[in-house]
Coordinates of N, CA and C in Angstrom, one line a residue:
X246 N 0.3 -0.7 14.0 CA 1.6 -0.7 12.9 C 1.2 -1.6 11.3
X247 N 2.2 -1.0 10.4 CA 1.9 -1.6 8.8 C 2.9 -2.9 9.1
X248 N 2.5 -3.7 8.7 CA 3.3 -5.5 8.2 C 3.7 -5.4 6.9
X249 N 4.5 -5.0 6.6 CA 5.0 -5.0 4.9 C 5.1 -6.7 4.6
X250 N 4.7 -6.9 3.1 CA 4.9 -7.9 2.6 C 5.5 -7.4 1.1
X251 N 6.8 -7.9 0.8 CA 7.7 -8.1 -0.2 C 7.5 -9.5 -1.1
X252 N 6.7 -9.5 -2.3 CA 6.7 -10.3 -3.5 C 7.6 -10.1 -4.3
X253 N 8.9 -11.1 -4.5 CA 10.0 -10.8 -5.2 C 9.7 -11.3 -6.7
X254 N 8.3 -12.1 -6.7 CA 8.0 -12.1 -8.2 C 7.2 -11.2 -8.7
X255 N 7.1 -10.1 -7.9 CA 6.5 -9.1 -8.7 C 6.6 -8.0 -9.6
X256 N 8.1 -7.9 -10.2 CA 9.0 -7.3 -10.9 C 9.5 -6.1 -10.4
X257 N 8.4 -5.5 -9.4 CA 8.7 -4.0 -8.8 C 9.6 -4.2 -7.6
X258 N 10.6 -3.3 -7.6 CA 11.7 -3.6 -6.7 C 11.1 -3.4 -5.3
X259 N 12.0 -4.1 -4.1 CA 11.5 -4.4 -3.2 C 11.1 -3.1 -2.1
X260 N 11.8 -2.0 -2.5 CA 11.9 -0.7 -2.2 C 10.5 0.2 -2.3
X261 N 10.5 -0.2 -3.8 CA 9.2 0.5 -4.5 C 8.0 -0.1 -3.9
X262 N 7.9 -1.4 -3.9 CA 6.3 -2.0 -2.6 C 6.7 -1.7 -1.6
X263 N 7.2 -1.4 -0.6 CA 7.4 -0.5 0.8 C 6.9 0.8 0.5
X264 N 7.4 1.4 -0.4 CA 6.7 2.8 -0.6 C 5.2 2.9 -0.8
X265 N 4.9 1.9 -1.9 CA 3.6 1.9 -2.5 C 2.7 1.2 -1.2
X266 N 3.1 0.3 -0.4 CA 2.6 -0.1 0.8 C 2.2 1.0 2.1
X267 N 3.4 2.0 1.8 CA 3.0 2.8 2.8 C 1.6 3.9 2.4
X268 N 2.2 4.3 1.1 CA 1.2 5.3 0.6 C -0.4 4.6 0.5
X269 N -0.4 3.2 0.7 CA -2.2 2.4 0.4 C -2.3 2.8 1.4
X270 N -1.5 2.3 2.7 CA -2.0 2.9 4.1 C -2.2 3.9 4.3
X271 N -1.8 5.1 3.8 CA -1.9 6.6 4.0 C -3.6 6.9 3.4
X272 N -3.7 6.2 2.3 CA -5.1 6.5 1.7 C -6.0 5.8 2.3
X273 N -5.9 4.5 2.8 CA -7.0 4.0 3.9 C -7.1 4.2 5.0
X274 N -6.2 5.1 5.5 CA -6.3 5.5 6.7 C -5.9 4.5 8.0
X275 N -5.1 3.8 7.7 CA -4.2 2.5 8.4 C -3.2 3.4 8.8
X276 N -2.4 4.4 8.3 CA -1.8 5.2 9.4 C -2.3 6.7 9.4
X277 N -2.1 7.2 10.1 CA -2.0 8.7 10.1 C -1.5 9.7 10.7
X278 N -1.2 10.5 10.5 CA -0.2 12.1 10.8 C 0.7 11.6 12.3
X279 N 1.9 11.1 12.9 CA 2.2 10.9 13.7 C 2.6 9.5 14.1
X280 N 2.3 9.0 13.2 CA 2.1 7.3 13.5 C 3.7 7.1 13.2
X281 N 4.2 6.2 13.9 CA 5.8 6.0 14.0 C 5.7 4.9 12.8
X282 N 6.7 4.4 11.7 CA 6.6 3.2 11.0 C 8.0 2.4 11.7
X283 N 7.7 1.5 11.4 CA 8.5 -0.1 12.4 C 10.3 0.5 11.6
X284 N 11.3 0.0 12.1 CA 12.3 -0.1 12.3 C 12.8 -0.8 10.6
X285 N 14.1 0.1 10.3 CA 14.7 -0.9 8.9 C 14.4 -2.4 9.4
X286 N 15.3 -2.5 10.6 CA 15.3 -3.9 11.2 C 14.3 -4.8 11.3
X287 N 13.4 -3.9 11.7 CA 11.8 -4.9 11.8 C 11.3 -5.3 10.7
X288 N 11.5 -4.2 9.6 CA 11.0 -4.6 8.5 C 12.0 -5.6 7.4
X289 N 12.8 -5.6 7.5 CA 13.9 -6.2 7.3 C 13.7 -8.0 8.0
X290 N 13.3 -8.2 9.2 CA 12.7 -9.3 10.0 C 11.5 -9.9 9.3
X291 N 10.7 -9.1 9.0 CA 9.6 -9.9 8.9 C 9.4 -9.6 6.8
X292 N 10.0 -9.3 6.1 CA 10.6 -9.3 4.5 C 11.4 -9.8 4.5
X293 N 12.8 -10.3 4.5 CA 14.0 -11.1 4.5 C 14.3 -10.1 3.5
X294 N 14.3 -8.5 3.9 CA 14.8 -8.0 2.7 C 15.9 -7.3 3.2
X295 N 16.7 -6.8 3.1 CA 18.2 -6.0 3.3 C 17.6 -4.8 4.2
X296 N 18.3 -4.3 5.4 CA 17.4 -2.9 6.0 C 17.8 -1.4 5.0
X297 N 19.0 -1.8 3.9 CA 19.2 -0.9 3.6 C 17.8 -0.1 2.1
X298 N 17.2 -1.6 2.0 CA 16.4 -1.5 0.9 C 15.0 -0.7 1.7
X299 N 14.6 -1.0 2.8 CA 14.0 -0.1 3.5 C 14.3 1.3 4.1
X300 N 15.8 1.2 4.0 CA 16.2 3.0 4.1 C 15.9 3.5 2.8
X301 N 16.2 2.6 2.2 CA 15.8 3.7 0.0 C 14.5 3.9 0.4
X302 N 13.3 3.2 0.8 CA 12.2 2.8 0.5 C 11.7 4.3 1.4
X303 N 12.2 4.5 2.8 CA 11.9 5.7 3.6 C 12.4 6.7 3.1
X304 N 13.7 6.8 2.4 CA 14.4 8.1 2.1 C 13.6 8.8 0.7
X305 N 12.7 7.6 0.1 CA 11.9 8.3 -0.9 C 10.5 8.6 -0.7
X306 N 10.3 8.0 0.6 CA 8.7 8.8 1.2 C 9.0 10.3 2.2
X307 N 10.2 10.5 2.6 CA 10.8 11.7 2.9 C 10.9 12.6 2.0
X308 N 11.1 12.2 0.7 CA 11.6 13.0 -0.2 C 10.1 13.3 -0.9
X309 N 9.1 12.8 -0.8 CA 8.1 13.0 -1.6 C 7.4 14.0 0.0
X310 N 7.5 13.8 0.9 CA 7.1 15.1 2.4 C 6.0 13.9 3.0
X311 N 6.4 12.8 2.9 CA 5.2 11.8 3.5 C 5.7 11.4 4.9
X312 N 6.8 11.7 5.1 CA 7.5 10.9 6.4 C 8.6 12.2 6.9
X313 N 8.8 12.1 8.1 CA 10.2 12.5 8.8 C 10.7 12.1 9.6
X314 N 12.3 12.3 9.4 CA 12.9 11.3 10.0 C 14.0 11.9 11.4
X315 N 13.1 11.4 12.4 CA 13.9 11.9 13.6 C 14.8 11.3 14.2
X316 N 15.6 11.5 14.1 CA 17.5 11.1 14.7 C 17.2 10.6 16.1
X317 N 17.6 9.3 16.0 CA 17.7 8.5 17.6 C 16.3 8.0 17.6
X318 N 15.0 8.8 17.0 CA 13.6 8.1 17.5 C 12.9 7.5 16.8
X319 N 13.0 7.7 15.3 CA 12.6 6.5 14.3 C 12.0 7.5 13.1
X320 N 11.3 6.8 12.4 CA 10.8 7.9 11.2 C 9.1 7.4 11.3
X321 N 8.5 8.9 11.0 CA 7.2 9.2 11.3 C 6.7 9.6 10.1
X322 N 5.0 9.4 10.3 CA 4.3 10.0 9.2 C 3.9 11.7 9.6
X323 N 4.0 12.3 8.1 CA 4.3 13.9 8.2 C 2.7 14.4 7.7
X324 N 2.3 13.3 6.8 CA 0.5 13.8 6.5 C -0.1 12.6 5.8
X325 N -1.1 12.5 5.5 CA -2.0 11.5 4.7 C -2.6 11.6 4.0
X326 N -3.0 10.7 3.1 CA -3.4 10.7 1.7 C -5.2 10.1 1.6
X327 N -5.6 10.1 2.9 CA -6.8 9.3 3.1 C -7.8 10.8 2.4
X328 N -8.6 10.2 2.0 CA -10.1 10.8 1.7 C -11.2 10.7 2.1
X329 N -12.4 11.3 2.2 CA -13.5 11.4 2.9 C -13.9 9.7 1.9
X330 N -13.5 9.2 0.8 CA -14.2 8.2 0.1 C -13.7 6.8 0.7
X331 N -12.1 7.2 1.2 CA -11.3 5.7 1.7 C -11.5 5.7 3.1
X332 N -12.0 6.7 3.7 CA -12.1 6.6 5.3 C -12.7 5.3 5.2
X333 N -12.8 4.4 6.8 CA -13.6 3.5 7.1 C -15.3 3.7 7.2
X334 N -15.4 4.5 7.3 CA -17.1 5.0 7.5 C -17.3 5.4 6.3
X335 N -16.6 5.4 5.0 CA -17.2 5.9 3.5 C -18.2 4.7 3.4
X336 N -19.3 5.3 2.8 CA -20.3 4.4 2.2 C -20.2 3.9 0.6
X337 N -18.7 4.4 0.1 CA -18.6 4.2 -1.0 C -17.4 2.4 -1.0
X338 N -17.0 3.0 0.1 CA -16.1 1.7 0.6 C -16.6 0.7 1.2
X339 N -17.5 0.8 1.5 CA -18.8 -0.3 2.3 C -19.3 -0.9 1.0
X340 N -20.0 0.0 0.2 CA -20.2 -0.9 -0.9 C -19.4 -1.6 -1.8
X341 N -18.1 -1.3 -2.0 CA -17.0 -2.1 -2.5 C -16.8 -3.1 -1.5
X342 N -16.7 -3.1 -0.3 CA -16.5 -4.4 0.6 C -17.4 -5.4 0.6
X343 N -18.8 -4.6 0.1 CA -20.2 -5.6 0.0 C -19.3 -6.3 -1.2
X344 N -19.3 -5.8 -2.3 CA -18.8 -6.4 -3.6 C -18.1 -7.7 -3.8
X345 N -16.8 -7.2 -2.7 CA -15.9 -8.1 -2.8 C -16.4 -9.5 -2.0
X346 N -17.2 -8.9 -0.9 CA -17.4 -10.2 -0.1 C -18.4 -11.2 -1.0
X347 N -18.9 -10.5 -2.0 CA -20.2 -11.3 -2.6 C -18.9 -12.2 -3.6
X348 N -18.4 -11.3 -4.2 CA -17.4 -11.9 -5.5 C -16.5 -13.2 -4.8
X349 N -16.2 -12.8 -3.9 CA -15.7 -14.2 -2.7 C -16.8 -15.5 -2.6
X350 N -17.9 -15.1 -2.5 CA -18.9 -15.9 -2.0 C -19.4 -16.6 -3.5
X351 N -18.9 -16.0 -4.3 CA -19.4 -16.7 -5.9 C -18.4 -17.6 -6.2
X352 N -17.2 -17.6 -5.6 CA -16.1 -18.4 -6.2 C -14.8 -17.6 -6.9
X353 N -15.0 -16.1 -7.0 CA -13.9 -15.8 -7.2 C -12.3 -15.8 -6.7
X354 N -11.5 -16.0 -7.5 CA -10.4 -15.9 -6.5 C -9.9 -14.4 -6.5
X355 N -8.9 -14.0 -5.5 CA -8.0 -12.6 -6.0 C -7.6 -12.6 -7.2
X356 N -7.0 -13.0 -8.0 CA -6.7 -12.7 -9.3 C -7.8 -12.9 -9.6
X357 N -8.9 -13.3 -9.9 CA -9.9 -12.9 -10.6 C -10.3 -11.5 -10.3
X358 N -10.6 -11.2 -9.0 CA -11.3 -9.8 -8.7 C -10.1 -9.2 -9.2
X359 N -8.9 -8.7 -8.7 CA -7.7 -7.8 -9.5 C -8.0 -7.7 -11.1
X360 N -7.9 -9.3 -11.7 CA -8.1 -9.1 -13.1 C -9.5 -8.3 -13.5
X361 N -10.6 -8.4 -13.1 CA -11.7 -7.9 -13.4 C -11.4 -5.9 -13.0
X362 N -11.3 -5.8 -12.0 CA -10.7 -4.4 -11.3 C -9.8 -3.8 -12.4
X363 N -8.5 -4.7 -12.8 CA -7.8 -3.7 -13.7 C -8.1 -3.2 -15.3
X364 N -9.3 -4.5 -15.8 CA -9.8 -4.4 -16.9 C -11.0 -3.1 -16.7
X365 N -11.6 -2.9 -15.3 CA -12.9 -2.1 -15.6 C -12.1 -0.6 -15.0
X366 N -10.5 -0.9 -14.4 CA -10.3 0.2 -14.3 C -9.6 1.3 -15.5
X367 N -9.3 0.6 -16.2 CA -8.2 0.8 -17.5 C -9.8 1.2 -18.4
X368 N -10.9 0.7 -18.3 CA -12.0 1.5 -19.3 C -12.4 2.7 -18.4
X369 N -12.5 2.8 -17.1 CA -13.1 4.1 -16.5 C -11.6 5.3 -16.3
X370 N -10.8 4.7 -16.4 CA -9.5 6.0 -16.2 C -8.6 5.6 -17.2
X371 N -8.3 5.6 -18.5 CA -7.7 4.9 -19.4 C -6.1 5.5 -19.1
X372 N -5.7 6.1 -18.7 CA -4.3 6.6 -18.4 C -3.9 6.0 -16.9
X373 N -5.0 5.0 -16.0 CA -4.3 4.5 -15.0 C -3.8 3.7 -15.2
X374 N -2.7 3.2 -14.3 CA -1.6 2.3 -14.5 C -1.8 1.4 -13.1
X375 N -1.9 0.2 -12.8 CA -2.4 -0.4 -11.7 C -1.3 -0.3 -10.8
X376 N -1.3 0.2 -9.5 CA -0.5 0.4 -8.6 C 0.0 -1.0 -7.5
X377 N -1.0 -1.7 -7.6 CA -1.0 -3.1 -6.9 C 0.0 -4.2 -7.5
X378 N 0.0 -5.0 -6.7 CA 0.9 -6.4 -7.2 C -0.3 -7.5 -7.1
X379 N -0.5 -8.0 -7.9 CA -1.5 -9.0 -8.4 C -0.9 -10.3 -7.7
X380 N -2.0 -11.0 -7.0 CA -1.4 -12.0 -6.5 C -1.4 -13.0 -7.7
X381 N -0.5 -14.3 -7.5 CA -0.7 -14.9 -8.4 C -1.0 -16.3 -7.7

């Protein structure tokens, strides 16, 4: 099950943070087709957001074809965004994990890593816009 986090200081609306976290979990293989998302009440309890905020996020995910709402049963994943490169067994993912562990061992903070990553992402993919919310 996905545990959502909402950063009220990020400037990104809470419902979009939830949408992005589901999309990220789908890309990373943490969620797969058929998985059930937590209820709006469960998300509200863990994030301290209004249940309607979660429902808005789920409607957005439904519009994009990633989930379906089954009346009385819940909200279920209908497709994945995972690629071979993002799968847990991917060599590319393994190398990135090794680099992150090395960066941490060298004393880099999460903020240092995201700053470096965003700079290099911008150089490599000039039209890219960061979709994560950096730690403060």
